[in-house]
Amino acid sequence: MKLRTLLAMADLRLETITGEDELDRTIRWVVTTDLLDPGRYLRGRELVLTGLVWRSGPADSEVFARALAGAGVSALAAWDLAAGAVPDDLVEACRRHRLPLFKVPPDVAFATVTEHVVRHLSTARAADLSAVLDRHRRLVAGVTEGAGLDAVLELVGRDLGMRCWVLTPAGRVVAGPHPPPARGPAALARAFLTAPRLPHHLAGAGVSVLPVAEDTASRVADWFIACEGDWADWPAERRALTGELAAIVALERARLDDRLSVEGRLARELVRLIGSGAPPGEIIPRLELTGLDPGAPFTAVAATASGPLRPGELRTVLAEALPGPRPVVGLLDEEAVAILPTGGDDVAGEIRRALSPLAPGLDGSALALGVSDVVAAGELRGAVEEARYARRLAAGRDGPVRVVGHDELATHVLLLASVPDDIRHMFKVRLLDPLRGYDEVHRIDLIRTLETFLQHSGSWTRCAEQLHLHVNSVRYRIQRVEELTGRDLSRLEDRVDFFLALRLG
């Protein structure tokens, strides 16, 4: 409904104080607030009602009016029952921010205004229900008949004369007319990820972006829609249709999501098999079932996310954003692992470039990714171990998207990645368990002393300084390590064994 329709409601008797030339603005809802800065709770085009409880002085009026104007509020209706007037400072603040201001009669309750507005909006929406359902049937038919999203977007363009595109947060165009938006998919993706609220209009670009889903923990796990025009100026019919379009796109994305499909279950089982150390004879047939060529070269990618991004959503992000053919992606202990067919020389660099556009949407959290060397199908287990180790190194770095490739790993890591789990466990237990047991009983911290001693290449002095101990105390502890393990730390071979055991621990 428009503001002039609201003023025409005789029972309300609202009076215009400012904004006589803004009465064609539309209202989509009504909100009552006593907050000084309610901007975060507003989405635009509301009629705001207030009893001015928030006002403690003239300066507060500027703060309040600026917050409403910034949120895109259509109008403000106010009355101070205690003072019996609307303060002049609020009138001036509303005039400065071009915010229509109405006086509510003292004998009209805010609940009465709300009731009238809601009843009018509900009646208008009910009148449009038949047309909405008809459009919805045609949109759903465009998808269920196998035409895909391109046919749906063509229908929207034909009905409204408005071109729309569906994109991923990494800037890939999923569907839509050619050419893509003039502003560019990358710029649209950044605007979607960084907008303080959605929908959002890109000033000067003539395009608005809006989300597909409302229940994702992070925008980087969502698709979004870009449509020509400023959404704030769209009539009710166009807003309703774009809302239906978002619902249809969400359905299509769910249909394409392999988490519930046979292919998705095969992919997850393949990743679990590789992670469990299954022999190549079991892994290679599963590769074929997932549609991968066992004779192709592969790279393993391991990833985790701090912050709100859930493991299942991270799995979807990898499936959609990693370069090249669609990878096989599964989960190992809350860690997303992808098997990526590739022949590139700089896979880690390609992955870094593909995922970097997501950085603005991570909002203080981070993606940590490890990338293995290129391997044959029979070497995938070692590649996954290498990627997971690289991911742990990446987690300790700075930045929103952290990628460590195989070329940054020490050679001993490559060797350990190919050793079966039971052998690595036995090697670690035999060397470190005697020290761990001694530490639990005597609380001397032999393991930490050993690790510091090796880090400083066997220097008694530097080790003592690091641990804030006397040199003789360090000598005593190292002697105890040798007695408990039967090793000689003056020998290079024994130092290497301890170094590897600590890395495995």
Tab-separated table of C-alpha atoms in Angstrom, residues 61-453:
chain	number	residue	atom	x	y	z
A	61	SER	CA	16.397	12.714	16.983
A	62	GLU	CA	19.212	12.925	14.444
A	63	VAL	CA	20.472	9.454	15.385
A	64	PHE	CA	16.988	7.948	15.138
A	65	ALA	CA	16.015	9.588	11.830
A	66	ARG	CA	19.364	8.735	10.234
A	67	ALA	CA	18.977	5.058	11.240
A	68	LEU	CA	15.482	4.852	9.722
A	69	ALA	CA	16.494	6.570	6.489
A	70	GLY	CA	19.539	4.337	6.163
A	71	ALA	CA	17.368	1.232	6.541
A	72	GLY	CA	15.023	2.381	3.742
A	73	VAL	CA	11.982	3.002	5.964
A	74	SER	CA	9.010	4.454	4.068
A	75	ALA	CA	7.646	6.697	6.847
A	76	LEU	CA	7.587	7.414	10.570
A	77	ALA	CA	4.415	7.913	12.647
A	78	ALA	CA	4.947	9.328	16.130
A	79	TRP	CA	3.403	10.905	19.198
A	80	ASP	CA	4.849	11.765	22.613
A	81	LEU	CA	1.969	11.237	25.010
A	82	ALA	CA	3.860	12.753	27.958
A	83	ALA	CA	4.880	15.922	26.121
A	84	GLY	CA	1.690	16.140	24.081
A	85	ALA	CA	3.579	16.999	20.865
A	86	VAL	CA	6.091	15.847	18.278
A	87	PRO	CA	9.412	17.608	19.105
A	88	ASP	CA	10.690	20.202	16.606
A	89	ASP	CA	14.127	18.540	16.536
A	90	LEU	CA	12.573	15.290	15.298
A	91	VAL	CA	10.644	17.196	12.634
A	92	GLU	CA	13.846	18.860	11.401
A	93	ALA	CA	15.782	15.588	11.445
A	94	CYS	CA	13.103	13.853	9.372
A	95	ARG	CA	13.054	16.749	6.915
A	96	ARG	CA	16.847	16.584	6.508
A	97	HIS	CA	16.711	12.849	5.779
A	98	ARG	CA	13.638	13.094	3.509
A	99	LEU	CA	11.713	10.817	5.855
A	100	PRO	CA	7.927	11.364	5.842
A	101	LEU	CA	6.670	12.045	9.373
A	102	PHE	CA	3.054	11.610	10.495
A	103	LYS	CA	1.358	12.658	13.731
A	104	VAL	CA	-0.722	9.936	15.413
A	105	PRO	CA	-3.733	11.353	17.300
A	106	PRO	CA	-3.412	10.821	21.067
A	107	ASP	CA	-6.643	8.802	21.164
A	108	VAL	CA	-5.522	6.343	18.431
A	109	ALA	CA	-3.511	3.393	19.711
A	110	PHE	CA	-0.499	2.138	17.775
A	111	ALA	CA	-2.184	-1.288	17.800
A	112	THR	CA	-5.101	0.243	15.839
A	113	VAL	CA	-2.733	1.617	13.185
A	114	THR	CA	-0.986	-1.749	12.950
A	115	GLU	CA	-4.297	-3.604	12.619
A	116	HIS	CA	-5.481	-1.354	9.756
A	117	VAL	CA	-2.211	-1.639	7.835
A	118	VAL	CA	-1.954	-5.421	8.210
A	119	ARG	CA	-5.587	-5.910	7.190
A	120	HIS	CA	-5.069	-3.796	4.064
A	121	LEU	CA	-1.883	-5.627	3.096
A	122	SER	CA	-3.483	-9.027	3.644
A	123	THR	CA	-6.482	-8.096	1.497
A	124	ALA	CA	-4.237	-6.899	-1.334
A	125	ARG	CA	-2.164	-10.074	-1.193
A	126	ALA	CA	-5.248	-12.272	-1.194
A	127	ALA	CA	-6.505	-10.511	-4.330
A	128	ASP	CA	-3.233	-11.392	-6.084
A	129	LEU	CA	-3.198	-15.018	-4.915
A	130	SER	CA	-4.681	-16.504	-8.092
A	131	ALA	CA	-2.122	-14.737	-10.301
A	132	VAL	CA	0.722	-15.754	-7.981
A	133	LEU	CA	-0.303	-19.420	-8.057
A	134	ASP	CA	-0.570	-19.362	-11.851
A	135	ARG	CA	2.941	-17.929	-12.213
A	136	HIS	CA	4.226	-20.438	-9.663
A	137	ARG	CA	2.772	-23.342	-11.657
A	138	ARG	CA	4.456	-22.118	-14.816
A	139	LEU	CA	7.797	-21.618	-13.050
A	140	VAL	CA	7.711	-25.092	-11.502
A	141	ALA	CA	6.730	-26.595	-14.858
A	142	GLY	CA	9.800	-24.979	-16.442
A	143	VAL	CA	12.021	-26.927	-14.044
A	144	THR	CA	10.151	-30.224	-13.742
A	145	GLU	CA	9.866	-30.629	-17.509
A	146	GLY	CA	13.659	-30.771	-17.634
A	147	ALA	CA	14.264	-27.383	-19.218
A	148	GLY	CA	16.360	-26.213	-16.265
A	149	LEU	CA	16.878	-22.766	-14.814
A	150	ASP	CA	17.640	-21.098	-18.138
A	151	ALA	CA	14.053	-21.721	-19.290
A	152	VAL	CA	12.720	-20.364	-15.988
A	153	LEU	CA	14.774	-17.180	-16.307
A	154	GLU	CA	13.609	-16.800	-19.881
A	155	LEU	CA	10.022	-16.975	-18.620
A	156	VAL	CA	10.736	-14.282	-16.022
A	157	GLY	CA	12.273	-12.070	-18.678
A	158	ARG	CA	9.317	-12.549	-20.962
A	159	ASP	CA	6.757	-11.827	-18.225
A	160	LEU	CA	8.488	-8.803	-16.705
A	161	GLY	CA	10.985	-7.631	-19.304
A	162	MET	CA	13.661	-8.043	-16.618
A	163	ARG	CA	16.810	-10.101	-17.161
A	164	CYS	CA	17.969	-12.259	-14.251
A	165	TRP	CA	20.977	-14.478	-13.575
A	166	VAL	CA	21.752	-17.158	-11.004
A	167	LEU	CA	25.345	-17.103	-9.699
A	168	THR	CA	27.553	-18.767	-7.088
A	169	PRO	CA	29.348	-16.721	-4.409
A	170	ALA	CA	32.607	-17.437	-6.251
A	171	GLY	CA	31.257	-15.588	-9.307
A	172	ARG	CA	30.319	-18.503	-11.584
A	173	VAL	CA	27.168	-17.960	-13.671
A	174	VAL	CA	24.876	-20.949	-13.108
A	175	ALA	CA	22.078	-19.831	-15.415
A	176	GLY	CA	20.867	-16.752	-17.239
A	177	PRO	CA	20.952	-14.933	-20.552
A	178	HIS	CA	24.112	-14.055	-22.435
A	179	PRO	CA	26.006	-11.860	-22.092
A	180	PRO	CA	26.279	-11.893	-18.261
A	181	PRO	CA	25.551	-8.699	-16.273
A	182	ALA	CA	27.554	-5.702	-17.448
A	183	ARG	CA	28.965	-5.119	-13.957
A	184	GLY	CA	30.591	-8.580	-14.108
A	185	PRO	CA	29.926	-11.779	-12.111
A	186	ALA	CA	32.894	-11.183	-9.789
A	187	ALA	CA	31.654	-7.712	-8.796
A	188	LEU	CA	28.136	-9.021	-8.247
A	189	ALA	CA	29.441	-11.870	-6.080
A	190	ARG	CA	31.410	-9.447	-3.949
A	191	ALA	CA	28.364	-7.213	-3.538
A	192	PHE	CA	26.258	-10.219	-2.491
A	193	LEU	CA	28.853	-11.355	0.059
A	194	THR	CA	29.411	-7.919	1.600
A	195	ALA	CA	25.954	-6.304	1.505
A	196	PRO	CA	24.815	-5.312	5.024
A	197	ARG	CA	21.343	-6.608	4.178
A	198	LEU	CA	19.658	-8.358	1.261
A	199	PRO	CA	18.179	-7.643	-1.234
A	200	HIS	CA	20.821	-5.091	-2.199
A	201	HIS	CA	21.017	-2.658	-5.109
A	202	LEU	CA	24.400	-1.912	-6.677
A	203	ALA	CA	24.430	1.857	-7.063
A	204	GLY	CA	25.186	2.832	-10.638
A	205	ALA	CA	25.098	-0.750	-11.922
A	206	GLY	CA	21.366	-1.068	-12.430
A	207	VAL	CA	21.359	-4.538	-10.820
A	208	SER	CA	19.976	-5.890	-7.534
A	209	VAL	CA	21.156	-9.067	-5.800
A	210	LEU	CA	19.034	-11.270	-3.539
A	211	PRO	CA	19.618	-14.593	-1.775
A	212	VAL	CA	18.267	-17.947	-2.851
A	213	ALA	CA	18.033	-19.448	0.658
A	214	GLU	CA	17.537	-17.937	4.107
A	215	ASP	CA	18.760	-20.857	6.246
A	216	THR	CA	22.447	-21.082	5.322
A	217	ALA	CA	24.956	-20.438	8.085
A	218	SER	CA	27.118	-18.389	5.718
A	219	ARG	CA	26.497	-16.624	2.418
A	220	VAL	CA	29.455	-18.441	0.849
A	221	ALA	CA	27.287	-21.593	0.965
A	222	ASP	CA	24.370	-19.963	-0.905
A	223	TRP	CA	23.581	-19.160	-4.519
A	224	PHE	CA	22.172	-15.752	-5.344
A	225	ILE	CA	20.074	-14.069	-8.012
A	226	ALA	CA	20.988	-10.865	-9.857
A	227	CYS	CA	18.155	-8.948	-11.541
A	228	GLU	CA	18.130	-5.767	-13.564
A	229	GLY	CA	16.733	-2.728	-11.763
A	230	ASP	CA	16.523	-1.384	-8.222
A	231	TRP	CA	14.516	-3.784	-6.069
A	232	ALA	CA	13.312	-0.873	-3.888
A	233	ASP	CA	11.422	0.519	-6.887
A	234	TRP	CA	9.830	-2.762	-7.984
A	235	PRO	CA	6.027	-3.008	-7.789
A	236	ALA	CA	4.445	-5.673	-5.628
A	237	GLU	CA	3.991	-8.106	-8.539
A	238	ARG	CA	7.648	-7.994	-9.470
A	239	ARG	CA	8.719	-8.496	-5.852
A	240	ALA	CA	6.373	-11.478	-5.536
A	241	LEU	CA	7.711	-13.047	-8.720
A	242	THR	CA	11.362	-12.681	-7.709
A	243	GLY	CA	10.487	-14.285	-4.353
A	244	GLU	CA	8.958	-17.218	-6.232
A	245	LEU	CA	12.007	-17.349	-8.466
A	246	ALA	CA	14.278	-17.630	-5.421
A	247	ALA	CA	12.172	-20.541	-4.134
A	248	ILE	CA	12.377	-22.307	-7.512
A	249	VAL	CA	16.155	-21.821	-7.710
A	250	ALA	CA	16.483	-23.222	-4.187
A	251	LEU	CA	14.511	-26.311	-5.276
A	252	GLU	CA	16.706	-26.773	-8.340
A	253	ARG	CA	19.849	-26.444	-6.287
A	254	ALA	CA	18.545	-29.036	-3.843
A	255	ARG	CA	17.801	-31.329	-6.783
A	256	LEU	CA	21.371	-30.962	-8.033
A	257	ASP	CA	22.866	-31.488	-4.562
A	258	ASP	CA	24.329	-34.992	-4.542
A	259	ARG	CA	24.073	-35.468	-0.776
A	260	LEU	CA	20.848	-37.438	-1.205
A	261	SER	CA	21.670	-39.061	-4.554
A	262	VAL	CA	23.286	-42.393	-5.361
A	263	GLU	CA	26.267	-40.522	-6.812
A	264	GLY	CA	26.668	-38.572	-3.582
A	265	ARG	CA	26.607	-41.695	-1.441
A	266	LEU	CA	29.195	-43.346	-3.719
A	267	ALA	CA	31.415	-40.254	-3.446
A	268	ARG	CA	31.253	-40.217	0.345
A	269	GLU	CA	31.941	-43.956	0.512
A	270	LEU	CA	34.942	-43.547	-1.804
A	271	VAL	CA	36.456	-40.866	0.417
A	272	ARG	CA	35.877	-43.025	3.512
A	273	LEU	CA	37.562	-46.000	1.830
A	274	ILE	CA	40.598	-43.937	0.871
A	275	GLY	CA	40.840	-42.477	4.361
A	276	SER	CA	40.615	-45.919	5.986
A	277	GLY	CA	43.616	-47.220	4.026
A	278	ALA	CA	41.688	-49.568	1.720
A	279	PRO	CA	43.901	-51.213	-0.952
A	280	PRO	CA	43.893	-49.870	-4.541
A	281	GLY	CA	41.926	-52.948	-5.620
A	282	GLU	CA	38.912	-51.621	-3.685
A	283	ILE	CA	39.391	-47.950	-4.516
A	284	ILE	CA	39.816	-48.097	-8.312
A	285	PRO	CA	36.418	-49.742	-9.040
A	286	ARG	CA	34.745	-47.112	-6.841
A	287	LEU	CA	36.403	-44.382	-8.886
A	288	GLU	CA	34.720	-45.749	-11.977
A	289	LEU	CA	31.334	-45.877	-10.225
A	290	THR	CA	31.605	-42.166	-9.365
A	291	GLY	CA	32.341	-41.349	-13.002
A	292	LEU	CA	36.084	-40.712	-12.648
A	293	ASP	CA	38.673	-42.204	-14.981
A	294	PRO	CA	41.057	-44.400	-12.925
A	295	GLY	CA	43.781	-43.718	-15.484
A	296	ALA	CA	43.660	-39.950	-14.935
A	297	PRO	CA	45.954	-38.006	-12.581
A	298	PHE	CA	44.381	-36.853	-9.304
A	299	THR	CA	44.940	-34.302	-6.562
A	300	ALA	CA	43.542	-34.585	-3.043
A	301	VAL	CA	42.269	-31.478	-1.247
A	302	ALA	CA	41.467	-31.335	2.479
A	303	ALA	CA	39.594	-28.369	3.983
A	304	THR	CA	38.120	-27.103	7.231
A	305	ALA	CA	36.319	-23.876	8.090
A	306	SER	CA	36.308	-21.878	11.288
A	307	GLY	CA	33.186	-19.908	12.108
A	308	PRO	CA	29.567	-20.701	11.217
A	309	LEU	CA	30.148	-22.678	8.006
A	310	ARG	CA	28.980	-26.243	8.672
A	311	PRO	CA	30.955	-29.275	7.351
A	312	GLY	CA	28.154	-30.238	4.958
A	313	GLU	CA	28.031	-26.694	3.589
A	314	LEU	CA	31.821	-26.643	3.221
A	315	ARG	CA	31.556	-29.869	1.246
A	316	THR	CA	29.086	-28.151	-1.106
A	317	VAL	CA	31.319	-25.074	-1.409
A	318	LEU	CA	34.253	-27.272	-2.502
A	319	ALA	CA	32.105	-29.201	-4.973
A	320	GLU	CA	30.977	-25.941	-6.619
A	321	ALA	CA	34.096	-23.776	-6.389
A	322	LEU	CA	37.101	-26.054	-7.014
A	323	PRO	CA	38.524	-25.643	-10.529
A	324	GLY	CA	38.196	-28.243	-13.271
A	325	PRO	CA	35.644	-31.076	-13.510
A	326	ARG	CA	33.253	-31.542	-10.585
A	327	PRO	CA	35.244	-33.351	-7.875
A	328	VAL	CA	34.282	-36.239	-5.600
A	329	VAL	CA	33.848	-34.769	-2.106
A	330	GLY	CA	33.262	-36.442	1.262
A	331	LEU	CA	33.882	-35.918	4.970
A	332	LEU	CA	36.560	-37.429	7.222
A	333	ASP	CA	36.224	-36.471	10.893
A	334	GLU	CA	34.464	-33.137	10.119
A	335	GLU	CA	37.119	-32.413	7.467
A	336	ALA	CA	35.986	-32.054	3.844
A	337	VAL	CA	38.138	-34.090	1.446
A	338	ALA	CA	37.937	-33.759	-2.333
A	339	ILE	CA	39.419	-36.000	-5.022
A	340	LEU	CA	40.031	-33.734	-7.983
A	341	PRO	CA	40.882	-34.977	-11.498
A	342	THR	CA	43.628	-32.687	-12.719
A	343	GLY	CA	46.605	-32.341	-14.964
A	344	GLY	CA	47.708	-28.859	-13.958
A	345	ASP	CA	51.157	-27.864	-12.778
A	346	ASP	CA	49.980	-25.375	-10.134
A	347	VAL	CA	46.859	-26.939	-8.622
A	348	ALA	CA	47.290	-25.164	-5.282
A	349	GLY	CA	47.510	-21.809	-7.049
A	350	GLU	CA	44.384	-22.558	-9.099
A	351	ILE	CA	42.482	-23.518	-5.957
A	352	ARG	CA	43.657	-20.377	-4.169
A	353	ARG	CA	42.460	-18.223	-7.090
A	354	ALA	CA	39.128	-20.083	-7.303
A	355	LEU	CA	38.313	-19.694	-3.597
A	356	SER	CA	39.739	-16.214	-2.950
A	357	PRO	CA	36.540	-14.489	-4.180
A	358	LEU	CA	34.767	-16.040	-1.169
A	359	ALA	CA	37.001	-14.159	1.295
A	360	PRO	CA	34.722	-11.083	1.689
A	361	GLY	CA	31.869	-13.330	2.817
A	362	LEU	CA	33.733	-15.294	5.470
A	363	ASP	CA	33.097	-12.525	8.031
A	364	GLY	CA	35.967	-13.193	10.421
A	365	SER	CA	36.118	-16.949	9.859
A	366	ALA	CA	38.601	-18.723	7.591
A	367	LEU	CA	39.003	-21.571	5.123
A	368	ALA	CA	42.115	-23.740	5.561
A	369	LEU	CA	43.003	-26.009	2.646
A	370	GLY	CA	45.791	-28.493	1.996
A	371	VAL	CA	46.612	-29.693	-1.509
A	372	SER	CA	48.523	-32.865	-2.356
A	373	ASP	CA	50.854	-33.593	-5.231
A	374	VAL	CA	49.423	-35.009	-8.480
A	375	VAL	CA	49.206	-38.804	-8.115
A	376	ALA	CA	47.881	-41.918	-9.824
A	377	ALA	CA	44.728	-43.656	-8.569
A	378	GLY	CA	46.729	-46.252	-6.652
A	379	GLU	CA	48.430	-43.523	-4.597
A	380	LEU	CA	45.307	-41.684	-3.440
A	381	ARG	CA	45.616	-42.755	0.190
A	382	GLY	CA	49.029	-41.118	0.507
A	383	ALA	CA	47.697	-38.046	-1.325
A	384	VAL	CA	44.835	-37.670	1.172
A	385	GLU	CA	47.253	-37.963	4.122
A	386	GLU	CA	49.505	-35.366	2.512
A	387	ALA	CA	46.559	-33.003	1.906
A	388	ARG	CA	45.334	-33.363	5.495
A	389	TYR	CA	48.784	-32.624	6.865
A	390	ALA	CA	49.082	-29.580	4.593
A	391	ARG	CA	45.641	-28.464	5.803
A	392	ARG	CA	46.868	-28.533	9.403
A	393	LEU	CA	49.771	-26.297	8.394
A	394	ALA	CA	47.384	-23.957	6.567
A	395	ALA	CA	45.188	-23.625	9.677
A	396	GLY	CA	48.062	-21.943	11.490
A	397	ARG	CA	48.459	-19.223	8.873
A	398	ASP	CA	46.762	-15.846	8.515
A	399	GLY	CA	44.101	-14.685	6.099
A	400	PRO	CA	40.535	-15.711	5.230
A	401	VAL	CA	41.572	-18.294	2.578
A	402	ARG	CA	44.697	-20.253	3.544
A	403	VAL	CA	46.135	-22.779	1.093
A	404	VAL	CA	49.239	-24.934	1.547
A	405	GLY	CA	50.415	-27.012	-1.418
A	406	HIS	CA	52.536	-30.148	-1.480
A	407	ASP	CA	55.629	-28.195	-2.511
A	408	GLU	CA	55.628	-26.500	0.915
A	409	LEU	CA	55.814	-29.792	2.816
A	410	ALA	CA	59.016	-31.329	4.063
A	411	THR	CA	60.124	-34.557	2.383
A	412	HIS	CA	59.597	-36.618	5.570
A	413	VAL	CA	55.887	-35.778	5.407
A	414	LEU	CA	55.639	-37.297	1.942
A	415	LEU	CA	57.316	-40.434	3.259
A	416	LEU	CA	55.056	-40.723	6.316
A	417	ALA	CA	51.919	-40.224	4.226
A	418	SER	CA	52.582	-43.493	2.384
A	419	VAL	CA	53.176	-45.593	5.545
A	420	PRO	CA	50.188	-47.683	6.753
A	421	ASP	CA	48.412	-46.403	9.860
A	422	ASP	CA	49.160	-49.436	12.034
A	423	ILE	CA	52.907	-49.201	11.369
A	424	ARG	CA	52.962	-45.470	12.106
A	425	HIS	CA	51.011	-46.019	15.316
A	426	MET	CA	53.371	-48.799	16.457
A	427	PHE	CA	56.436	-46.670	15.694
A	428	LYS	CA	55.050	-43.726	17.685
A	429	VAL	CA	53.934	-45.878	20.650
A	430	ARG	CA	57.265	-47.665	21.040
A	431	LEU	CA	59.242	-44.432	21.180
A	432	LEU	CA	56.936	-42.031	23.002
A	433	ASP	CA	54.716	-44.085	25.308
A	434	PRO	CA	57.511	-44.725	27.865
A	435	LEU	CA	58.093	-40.975	28.055
A	436	ARG	CA	54.412	-40.167	28.242
A	437	GLY	CA	53.873	-42.634	31.065
A	438	TYR	CA	56.854	-41.257	32.998
A	439	ASP	CA	55.561	-37.704	32.555
A	440	GLU	CA	52.119	-38.656	33.882
A	441	VAL	CA	53.640	-40.083	37.059
A	442	HIS	CA	56.524	-37.675	37.719
A	443	ARG	CA	55.326	-34.527	35.859
A	444	ILE	CA	58.822	-33.801	34.506
A	445	ASP	CA	57.698	-33.037	30.912
A	446	LEU	CA	60.227	-35.247	29.116
A	447	ILE	CA	58.381	-35.068	25.799
A	448	ARG	CA	58.412	-31.269	25.689
A	449	THR	CA	62.105	-31.268	26.668
A	450	LEU	CA	62.895	-33.770	23.904
A	451	GLU	CA	61.002	-31.770	21.300
A	452	THR	CA	62.736	-28.511	22.287
A	453	PHE	CA	66.117	-30.254	22.326
